[in-house]
Amino acid sequence: MSAKNPKVGFVSLGCPKALVDSERILTQLKVEGYDIVGSYDKADVVVVNTCGFIESAVNESLDAIGEAIAENGKVIVTGCLGKRPEEIRAAHPGVLSISGPQDYTSVMSAVHAALPPKHDPFTDLLPTPRKRGKKDDGMIEGVGLKLTPKHYAYLKISEGCNHRCSFCIIPSMRGDLVSRPVDEVLREAEKLAMGGVKELLVISQDTSAYGVDVKYAPKTWRDREYQTRMTDLARGLGELGLWTRLHYVYPYPHVDDVIPLMAEGKILPYLDVPLQHASPRILKLMKRPAAAEKQLERILRWREICPELTIRSTFIVGFPGETEDDFEQLLDFIDAAELDRVGAFPYSPVTGAKANDLPDAVPEDVKQERLARFMELQAQISAEKLERKVGTVQQVIIDAIDGDLAIGRSKGDAPEIDGTVQIQDGAAHKLKPGQFVDVRIMGADEHDLFGLVADKD
Ligand code: SF4
């Protein structure tokens, strides 16, 4: 592209779903002939994709907008915090435009107004997105620009959510569930595979609800019929021979159907199940999906079908009304369920969430004390579970080379949120990012595994 192309700076904050929104906006910018630049002073205008999930994310987003205004001056704001424009304008009256999540049209209109495109995309030849490998600009043919490393990609299967968890404002920001047709998702996955992606991370707000809104509409892909539902999608993705990882799955009975696909090696034996609590009383106050399901029984049954299964979850401690008894039920649950990977957060109110009106707020010092007890127990469980892997051989995907080490992940580790496998002789074996290798596990701590490239028998 010419040095005279208009230049856009981009700041992407928030969760993987927001990252996918950023990828779509950046793809459109590139298709229209904008250059994406990595510093404020080189940019003609800056887009900030914000997060508004909890107060710390709101503050981080407001700080990012402030920094972009101070450094560049021309700032377009989009994303979840865009649903609260008065808050943004109060802090930063100079922003050029504000739009909410997935509102790609508004972002592009704001960019066009601030910085007209150099060519007319309707009459000029569109720049062809390049295949990865030719020039490493993150573009994949037929899919667009990816912000993740070349070897893995997020696959967003739906937008929005039909639940109304009392601590969450996502449905008010992203709307009700809208599922993408299963053939469209499978075609995107196929193109990602052809572009060099080795691992797909399936994301949504509620993966187990996929297709409910379209009554599980059947579609055709590769001459076979697939319903727009999680199990059929997983079956189709399993045909691609990639690592496929399911995130944001709730413990509904029909999730049982996907576990045999894990046992057969079609998709990874990994489930990210955000449980948030284990006390039925608190789950009811939280208005959690599948709150009435017997979580522990279900998890134990999954493990019977697929003993290799890794379960990741997140929990909130100190939710309004949580008693010592509720909290101990939570500790008993994580002890019995032996969850492999767990994140925990002290409850923090989100502006606009229904949970703010609940009585019996838990004092801050009690929240912190419970969080510490929770994390201590989980660290022990996690360390014991990882210790059981010492002596085994695990298939690992390489993420990076760091000196003599190769840093990778096993089937039980999602990027960014879980642990790593550190391969001491990785550089000596000339391992490269994206490569699969068998590793003999020699040691473990509470997060990570350590090993050596396994000899081929
Ligand atoms: S399932 Fe609950 S927490 Fe998750 S997005 Fe929907 S409302 Fe929010």
Coordinates of C-alpha atoms and ligand atoms in Angstrom, one line a residue:
M1 CA 0.0 0.0 0.0
S2 CA 1.1 3.6 -0.7
A3 CA 2.6 5.7 2.1
K4 CA -0.2 8.2 1.5
N5 CA -3.0 5.9 2.6
P6 CA -5.0 7.3 5.5
K7 CA -3.7 5.9 8.8
V8 CA -5.8 4.5 11.6
G9 CA -4.5 3.6 15.1
F10 CA -6.5 0.9 16.9
V11 CA -6.7 0.1 20.6
S12 CA -8.5 -3.2 21.4
L13 CA -9.6 -3.9 25.0
G14 CA -11.8 -6.6 26.6
C15 CA -12.7 -10.2 26.1
P16 CA -12.2 -12.5 23.1
K17 CA -15.7 -11.5 21.8
A18 CA -14.5 -7.9 21.7
L19 CA -11.3 -9.0 20.0
V20 CA -13.4 -10.6 17.2
D21 CA -15.3 -7.2 16.8
S22 CA -11.9 -5.5 16.5
E23 CA -10.8 -8.1 13.9
R24 CA -14.0 -7.3 11.8
I25 CA -13.5 -3.5 12.0
L26 CA -9.8 -3.8 11.2
T27 CA -10.6 -6.1 8.2
Q28 CA -13.1 -3.5 6.9
L29 CA -10.6 -0.7 7.3
K30 CA -7.9 -2.6 5.4
V31 CA -10.4 -3.6 2.6
E32 CA -11.2 0.1 2.2
G33 CA -7.6 1.1 1.9
Y34 CA -6.7 2.4 5.3
D35 CA -3.3 1.5 6.8
I36 CA -3.3 0.3 10.4
V37 CA -0.4 1.9 12.4
G38 CA 1.0 1.0 15.8
S39 CA 1.6 4.4 17.3
Y40 CA -0.5 7.4 18.1
D41 CA 1.8 9.9 16.4
K42 CA 1.6 8.1 13.0
A43 CA -2.2 7.8 13.1
D44 CA -4.6 10.3 11.5
V45 CA -7.4 9.0 13.8
V46 CA -7.6 6.4 16.6
V47 CA -10.4 3.9 17.2
V48 CA -10.7 2.6 20.8
N49 CA -12.7 -0.6 21.2
T50 CA -13.8 -0.5 24.8
C51 CA -14.9 -3.0 27.5
G52 CA -17.6 -2.1 30.1
F53 CA -18.1 -5.4 31.9
I54 CA -16.9 -4.5 35.4
E55 CA -15.8 -1.2 37.0
S56 CA -12.1 -1.9 36.5
A57 CA -12.7 -2.5 32.8
V58 CA -14.7 0.7 32.5
N59 CA -11.8 2.6 34.2
E60 CA -9.2 1.0 31.9
S61 CA -11.4 1.9 28.9
L62 CA -11.8 5.5 30.0
D63 CA -8.0 5.7 30.6
A64 CA -7.3 4.4 27.2
I65 CA -9.6 7.0 25.6
G66 CA -7.9 9.7 27.6
E67 CA -4.5 8.5 26.5
A68 CA -5.5 8.4 22.9
I69 CA -7.0 12.0 23.1
A70 CA -3.8 13.3 24.8
E71 CA -1.5 11.6 22.3
N72 CA -3.5 12.0 19.1
G73 CA -6.6 14.1 19.6
K74 CA -8.9 12.4 17.1
V75 CA -10.6 9.5 18.8
I76 CA -13.6 7.3 17.8
V77 CA -15.0 5.1 20.6
T78 CA -16.8 1.8 20.1
G79 CA -17.5 -1.4 22.0
C80 CA -19.4 -2.3 25.2
L81 CA -18.7 0.9 27.1
G82 CA -20.2 2.7 24.1
K83 CA -23.6 1.7 25.5
R84 CA -22.9 4.3 28.2
P85 CA -22.1 7.4 26.1
E86 CA -22.9 9.9 28.8
E87 CA -20.2 8.4 31.0
I88 CA -17.7 8.7 28.2
R89 CA -18.7 12.2 27.2
A90 CA -18.5 13.3 30.9
A91 CA -14.9 12.1 31.1
H92 CA -13.8 12.9 27.5
P93 CA -16.1 15.5 25.8
G94 CA -13.8 15.7 22.8
V95 CA -14.4 12.2 21.4
L96 CA -15.5 12.3 17.7
S97 CA -18.1 9.5 17.9
I98 CA -19.4 6.8 20.2
S99 CA -21.1 3.5 19.2
G100 CA -21.9 0.2 20.9
P101 CA -20.5 -3.3 20.4
Q102 CA -20.9 -5.0 16.9
D103 CA -21.9 -1.6 15.4
Y104 CA -19.4 -1.9 12.6
T105 CA -21.4 0.5 10.4
S106 CA -21.3 3.3 12.9
V107 CA -17.6 2.9 13.4
M108 CA -16.9 2.9 9.7
S109 CA -19.1 6.0 9.2
A110 CA -17.2 7.8 11.9
V111 CA -13.9 6.9 10.3
H112 CA -15.1 8.0 6.9
A113 CA -16.3 11.4 8.4
A114 CA -12.9 12.0 10.2
L115 CA -10.7 10.5 7.5
P116 CA -12.2 9.9 4.1
P117 CA -10.9 6.7 2.4
K118 CA -8.4 7.3 -0.4
H119 CA -10.4 5.3 -2.9
D120 CA -14.0 4.5 -3.5
P121 CA -14.4 0.9 -2.5
F122 CA -17.4 0.5 -4.8
T123 CA -15.6 1.5 -7.9
D124 CA -11.9 0.7 -7.3
L125 CA -10.5 -2.8 -7.2
L126 CA -10.7 -4.2 -3.7
P127 CA -7.3 -5.0 -2.2
T128 CA -7.2 -8.8 -2.0
P129 CA -6.7 -10.1 1.5
R130 CA -3.4 -12.0 1.5
K131 CA -2.9 -15.6 2.6
R132 CA -0.9 -16.0 5.7
G133 CA 2.7 -16.8 4.9
K134 CA 3.1 -14.5 2.0
K135 CA 3.3 -11.3 4.0
D136 CA 2.6 -11.5 7.7
D137 CA -0.1 -8.8 8.0
G138 CA -2.6 -11.1 9.8
M139 CA -4.9 -11.4 6.8
I140 CA -6.5 -14.7 5.9
E141 CA -8.0 -15.2 2.5
G142 CA -11.8 -15.1 2.7
V143 CA -11.9 -14.4 6.5
G144 CA -10.1 -11.2 7.1
L145 CA -7.6 -9.8 9.6
K146 CA -6.8 -11.8 12.7
L147 CA -5.3 -10.3 15.9
T148 CA -4.3 -13.7 17.4
P149 CA -1.0 -15.4 16.5
K150 CA -1.1 -17.3 13.2
H151 CA -1.7 -20.7 14.6
Y152 CA -4.9 -20.1 16.6
A153 CA -8.1 -18.1 16.0
Y154 CA -11.3 -17.3 17.8
L155 CA -14.4 -18.5 16.1
K156 CA -17.5 -16.5 17.2
I157 CA -20.6 -18.6 16.6
S158 CA -23.3 -16.2 18.0
E159 CA -23.8 -12.7 19.4
G160 CA -25.8 -11.7 22.4
C161 CA -27.5 -13.8 25.2
N162 CA -31.0 -14.8 26.2
H163 CA -30.2 -15.1 29.9
R164 CA -30.5 -12.4 32.4
C165 CA -27.8 -13.1 35.1
S166 CA -28.4 -10.6 37.8
F167 CA -24.7 -9.4 37.9
C168 CA -24.3 -9.0 34.1
I169 CA -25.2 -6.2 31.7
I170 CA -24.1 -8.0 28.5
P171 CA -27.6 -8.7 27.2
S172 CA -28.4 -4.9 27.5
M173 CA -25.2 -4.2 25.6
R174 CA -25.1 -7.0 23.0
G175 CA -28.8 -7.9 22.8
D176 CA -30.5 -11.3 22.7
L177 CA -28.9 -14.4 21.2
V178 CA -28.4 -14.3 17.4
S179 CA -26.7 -17.5 16.1
R180 CA -24.7 -17.6 12.9
P181 CA -25.9 -20.4 10.5
V182 CA -23.8 -23.5 11.1
D183 CA -22.7 -23.8 7.4
E184 CA -21.3 -20.2 7.6
V185 CA -19.4 -21.0 10.8
L186 CA -18.0 -24.2 9.3
R187 CA -17.0 -22.5 6.1
E188 CA -15.1 -19.8 8.1
A189 CA -13.4 -22.6 10.1
E190 CA -12.4 -24.3 6.8
K191 CA -10.9 -21.1 5.5
L192 CA -9.0 -20.5 8.8
A193 CA -7.6 -24.1 8.5
M194 CA -6.5 -23.3 4.9
G195 CA -4.9 -20.1 6.1
G196 CA -2.6 -22.0 8.6
V197 CA -4.7 -22.0 11.8
K198 CA -4.1 -25.1 13.9
E199 CA -6.4 -24.4 16.8
L200 CA -10.0 -23.0 16.9
L201 CA -11.4 -21.4 20.1
V202 CA -15.2 -21.5 19.8
I203 CA -16.6 -18.5 21.6
S204 CA -20.0 -16.8 22.3
Q205 CA -21.8 -15.7 25.4
D206 CA -23.5 -19.1 25.8
T207 CA -22.2 -21.8 23.5
S208 CA -24.6 -24.4 24.8
A209 CA -27.5 -22.3 23.6
Y210 CA -26.2 -22.1 20.0
G211 CA -29.0 -22.4 17.5
V212 CA -32.0 -22.0 20.0
D213 CA -33.0 -18.7 18.3
V214 CA -33.1 -20.3 14.8
K215 CA -34.8 -23.5 16.0
Y216 CA -31.6 -25.4 15.2
A217 CA -32.0 -24.8 11.5
P218 CA -30.4 -27.5 9.3
K219 CA -27.8 -26.4 6.7
T220 CA -25.5 -28.3 4.3
W221 CA -21.8 -28.3 4.5
R222 CA -19.6 -30.6 2.4
D223 CA -22.7 -32.4 1.2
R224 CA -23.9 -33.3 4.7
E225 CA -26.6 -31.9 6.8
Y226 CA -25.7 -30.2 10.0
Q227 CA -28.2 -28.6 12.5
T228 CA -27.3 -25.2 13.9
R229 CA -26.6 -26.6 17.4
M230 CA -23.5 -27.1 19.4
T231 CA -23.1 -30.9 19.0
D232 CA -23.5 -30.8 15.2
L233 CA -21.1 -27.8 15.0
A234 CA -18.5 -29.7 17.0
R235 CA -19.0 -32.8 14.8
G236 CA -18.4 -30.6 11.7
L237 CA -15.3 -28.9 13.2
G238 CA -14.0 -32.3 14.1
E239 CA -13.8 -33.1 10.4
L240 CA -11.1 -30.4 9.9
G241 CA -8.4 -32.2 11.9
L242 CA -7.6 -29.1 14.0
W243 CA -7.6 -28.6 17.7
T244 CA -11.1 -27.3 18.6
R245 CA -11.8 -25.9 22.0
L246 CA -15.2 -25.1 23.4
H247 CA -15.6 -22.0 25.6
Y248 CA -18.6 -20.6 27.6
V249 CA -20.5 -23.9 27.8
Y250 CA -23.2 -24.2 30.5
P251 CA -23.9 -27.6 32.2
Y252 CA -27.2 -28.4 30.5
P253 CA -28.1 -32.1 29.9
H254 CA -27.5 -31.8 26.1
V255 CA -23.8 -31.0 26.7
D256 CA -23.5 -34.7 27.6
D257 CA -23.8 -35.4 23.8
V258 CA -20.6 -33.5 23.0
I259 CA -18.4 -35.4 25.5
P260 CA -18.2 -38.6 23.3
L261 CA -16.7 -36.4 20.5
M262 CA -14.0 -35.5 23.0
A263 CA -13.4 -39.1 23.9
E264 CA -13.1 -40.0 20.2
G265 CA -10.5 -37.2 19.7
K266 CA -12.7 -35.2 17.3
I267 CA -12.5 -32.1 19.4
L268 CA -10.3 -31.3 22.4
P269 CA -11.2 -32.9 25.7
Y270 CA -11.6 -29.4 27.2
L271 CA -14.7 -27.5 28.5
D272 CA -14.8 -23.9 29.7
V273 CA -17.8 -23.9 32.0
P274 CA -18.4 -20.6 33.8
L275 CA -20.2 -21.9 36.9
Q276 CA -19.8 -18.8 39.1
H277 CA -21.0 -20.5 42.3
A278 CA -22.2 -23.9 43.7
S279 CA -24.7 -22.9 46.4
P280 CA -28.2 -23.4 44.8
R281 CA -29.4 -20.3 46.8
I282 CA -26.7 -18.0 45.4
L283 CA -27.1 -19.5 41.8
K284 CA -30.8 -18.6 42.1
L285 CA -30.0 -15.1 43.2
M286 CA -27.5 -14.8 40.3
K287 CA -30.3 -16.2 37.9
R288 CA -27.7 -18.4 36.3
P289 CA -28.5 -20.6 33.3
A290 CA -28.7 -24.3 34.3
A291 CA -28.8 -23.3 38.0
A292 CA -31.1 -26.2 38.7
E293 CA -28.8 -28.8 37.1
K294 CA -26.9 -31.1 39.4
Q295 CA -23.5 -29.7 38.5
L296 CA -21.3 -32.2 40.4
E297 CA -23.1 -35.3 39.1
R298 CA -22.9 -34.0 35.6
I299 CA -19.2 -33.2 35.8
L300 CA -18.5 -36.7 37.3
R301 CA -20.5 -38.3 34.5
W302 CA -18.5 -36.3 31.8
R303 CA -15.3 -37.6 33.4
E304 CA -16.5 -41.2 33.2
I305 CA -17.1 -40.8 29.5
C306 CA -13.9 -38.9 28.9
P307 CA -11.4 -39.3 31.7
E308 CA -8.9 -37.0 29.9
L309 CA -11.4 -34.0 30.2
T310 CA -10.0 -30.7 31.4
I311 CA -12.6 -28.4 33.0
R312 CA -12.0 -24.7 33.4
S313 CA -14.4 -22.5 35.3
T314 CA -14.8 -19.1 36.8
F315 CA -16.4 -18.2 40.1
I316 CA -17.6 -15.1 41.9
V317 CA -17.0 -14.9 45.7
G318 CA -18.8 -12.5 48.0
F319 CA -21.9 -12.1 45.9
P320 CA -24.6 -10.2 47.8
G321 CA -26.3 -12.5 50.4
E322 CA -23.5 -15.1 50.3
T323 CA -23.2 -16.6 53.8
E324 CA -20.3 -18.5 55.3
D325 CA -22.4 -21.6 54.7
D326 CA -22.9 -20.8 51.0
F327 CA -19.2 -20.1 50.6
E328 CA -18.3 -23.5 52.3
Q329 CA -20.6 -25.2 49.8
L330 CA -18.6 -23.6 47.1
L331 CA -15.3 -24.9 48.6
D332 CA -16.8 -28.4 49.0
F333 CA -17.8 -28.3 45.4
I334 CA -14.5 -27.4 44.0
D335 CA -12.8 -30.0 46.2
A336 CA -15.2 -32.7 45.0
A337 CA -15.3 -31.6 41.3
E338 CA -11.5 -31.3 41.1
L339 CA -11.7 -28.6 38.5
D340 CA -8.5 -28.3 36.6
R341 CA -8.4 -24.6 36.0
V342 CA -10.2 -21.9 37.9
G343 CA -10.4 -18.2 37.9
A344 CA -12.1 -16.4 40.9
F345 CA -13.2 -12.8 41.3
P346 CA -14.5 -10.9 44.3
Y347 CA -18.0 -9.6 43.4
S348 CA -17.9 -6.1 42.2
P349 CA -21.1 -4.2 41.3
V350 CA -21.6 -3.3 37.6
T351 CA -23.6 -0.1 36.8
G352 CA -27.0 -1.1 35.6
A353 CA -26.9 -4.7 36.9
K354 CA -29.9 -6.0 38.9
A355 CA -27.7 -7.6 41.5
N356 CA -26.9 -4.1 42.8
D357 CA -30.4 -4.0 44.4
L358 CA -29.9 -7.2 46.3
P359 CA -29.7 -6.9 50.1
D360 CA -26.8 -8.1 52.4
A361 CA -23.8 -7.0 50.5
V362 CA -20.7 -8.8 51.7
P363 CA -18.1 -6.5 53.3
E364 CA -14.9 -6.0 51.3
D365 CA -12.6 -7.6 53.9
V366 CA -14.8 -10.7 54.0
K367 CA -14.8 -10.9 50.2
Q368 CA -11.0 -10.7 50.2
E369 CA -10.6 -13.3 52.9
R370 CA -12.9 -15.7 51.1
L371 CA -11.1 -15.1 47.8
A372 CA -7.8 -16.0 49.5
R373 CA -9.2 -19.2 51.0
F374 CA -10.7 -20.2 47.6
M375 CA -7.5 -19.6 45.7
E376 CA -5.4 -21.5 48.3
L377 CA -7.7 -24.6 48.0
Q378 CA -7.7 -24.3 44.2
A379 CA -3.9 -24.0 44.0
Q380 CA -3.6 -27.3 45.9
I381 CA -6.1 -29.0 43.6
S382 CA -4.5 -27.7 40.5
A383 CA -1.0 -28.6 41.7
E384 CA -2.2 -32.2 42.5
K385 CA -3.9 -32.6 39.1
L386 CA -0.8 -31.3 37.2
E387 CA 1.5 -33.5 39.3
R388 CA -0.5 -36.5 38.0
K389 CA 0.7 -35.7 34.5
V390 CA 4.4 -36.0 35.4
G391 CA 5.8 -39.0 33.5
T392 CA 3.2 -38.9 30.8
V393 CA 3.7 -37.8 27.2
Q394 CA 1.4 -34.9 26.1
Q395 CA 0.8 -33.5 22.7
V396 CA 1.7 -29.8 22.8
I397 CA 1.3 -26.9 20.4
I398 CA 4.1 -24.4 20.4
D399 CA 3.3 -20.7 21.0
A400 CA 6.7 -19.1 21.3
I401 CA 10.4 -19.7 21.6
D402 CA 12.2 -18.0 24.5
G403 CA 15.9 -18.5 24.6
D404 CA 16.5 -22.3 25.0
L405 CA 12.9 -22.9 25.9
A406 CA 9.9 -23.5 23.7
I407 CA 6.7 -22.4 25.4
G408 CA 3.6 -24.4 24.4
R409 CA 0.3 -25.7 25.6
S410 CA -1.2 -29.1 26.1
K411 CA -4.8 -30.0 25.1
G412 CA -5.8 -28.9 28.6
D413 CA -4.5 -25.3 28.2
A414 CA -6.3 -22.6 26.4
P415 CA -4.2 -19.6 25.3
E416 CA -4.1 -16.5 27.6
I417 CA -6.1 -18.0 30.4
D418 CA -4.6 -21.4 31.3
G419 CA -1.0 -22.7 32.0
T420 CA 1.8 -23.5 29.6
V421 CA 4.2 -26.4 28.9
Q422 CA 7.8 -25.3 29.0
I423 CA 10.0 -27.5 26.9
Q424 CA 13.6 -27.2 28.1
D425 CA 15.2 -28.5 24.9
G426 CA 12.7 -26.7 22.6
A427 CA 15.2 -24.5 20.8
A428 CA 17.7 -27.4 20.4
H429 CA 14.9 -29.3 18.6
K430 CA 14.3 -26.2 16.4
L431 CA 10.6 -26.1 17.4
K432 CA 8.5 -23.4 15.8
P433 CA 5.3 -21.6 16.8
G434 CA 2.3 -23.6 15.5
Q435 CA 4.1 -26.9 15.5
F436 CA 2.7 -29.9 17.4
V437 CA 5.2 -32.0 19.4
D438 CA 5.0 -34.8 21.9
V439 CA 6.5 -33.8 25.2
R440 CA 7.5 -36.0 28.1
I441 CA 6.4 -34.2 31.3
M442 CA 9.2 -34.0 33.9
G443 CA 7.8 -31.6 36.4
A444 CA 4.8 -29.4 37.4
D445 CA 3.9 -26.6 39.6
E446 CA 0.4 -25.2 40.3
H447 CA 0.1 -23.6 36.9
D448 CA 2.6 -25.0 34.4
L449 CA 4.2 -28.2 33.2
F450 CA 7.9 -28.7 32.4
G451 CA 9.3 -31.3 30.0
L452 CA 11.5 -32.5 27.2
V453 CA 10.8 -33.4 23.7
A454 CA 9.7 -37.1 23.8
D455 CA 11.9 -39.6 21.9
K456 CA 10.2 -41.2 19.0
D457 CA 9.9 -45.0 19.5
Ligands
SF4_1 S1 -25.1 -16.1 30.4 FE1 -25.4 -14.6 32.1 S2 -23.2 -13.8 32.5 FE2 -23.2 -14.8 30.5 S3 -23.6 -13.2 29.0 FE3 -25.6 -14.2 29.4 S4 -26.4 -12.9 31.1 FE4 -24.3 -12.4 31.0

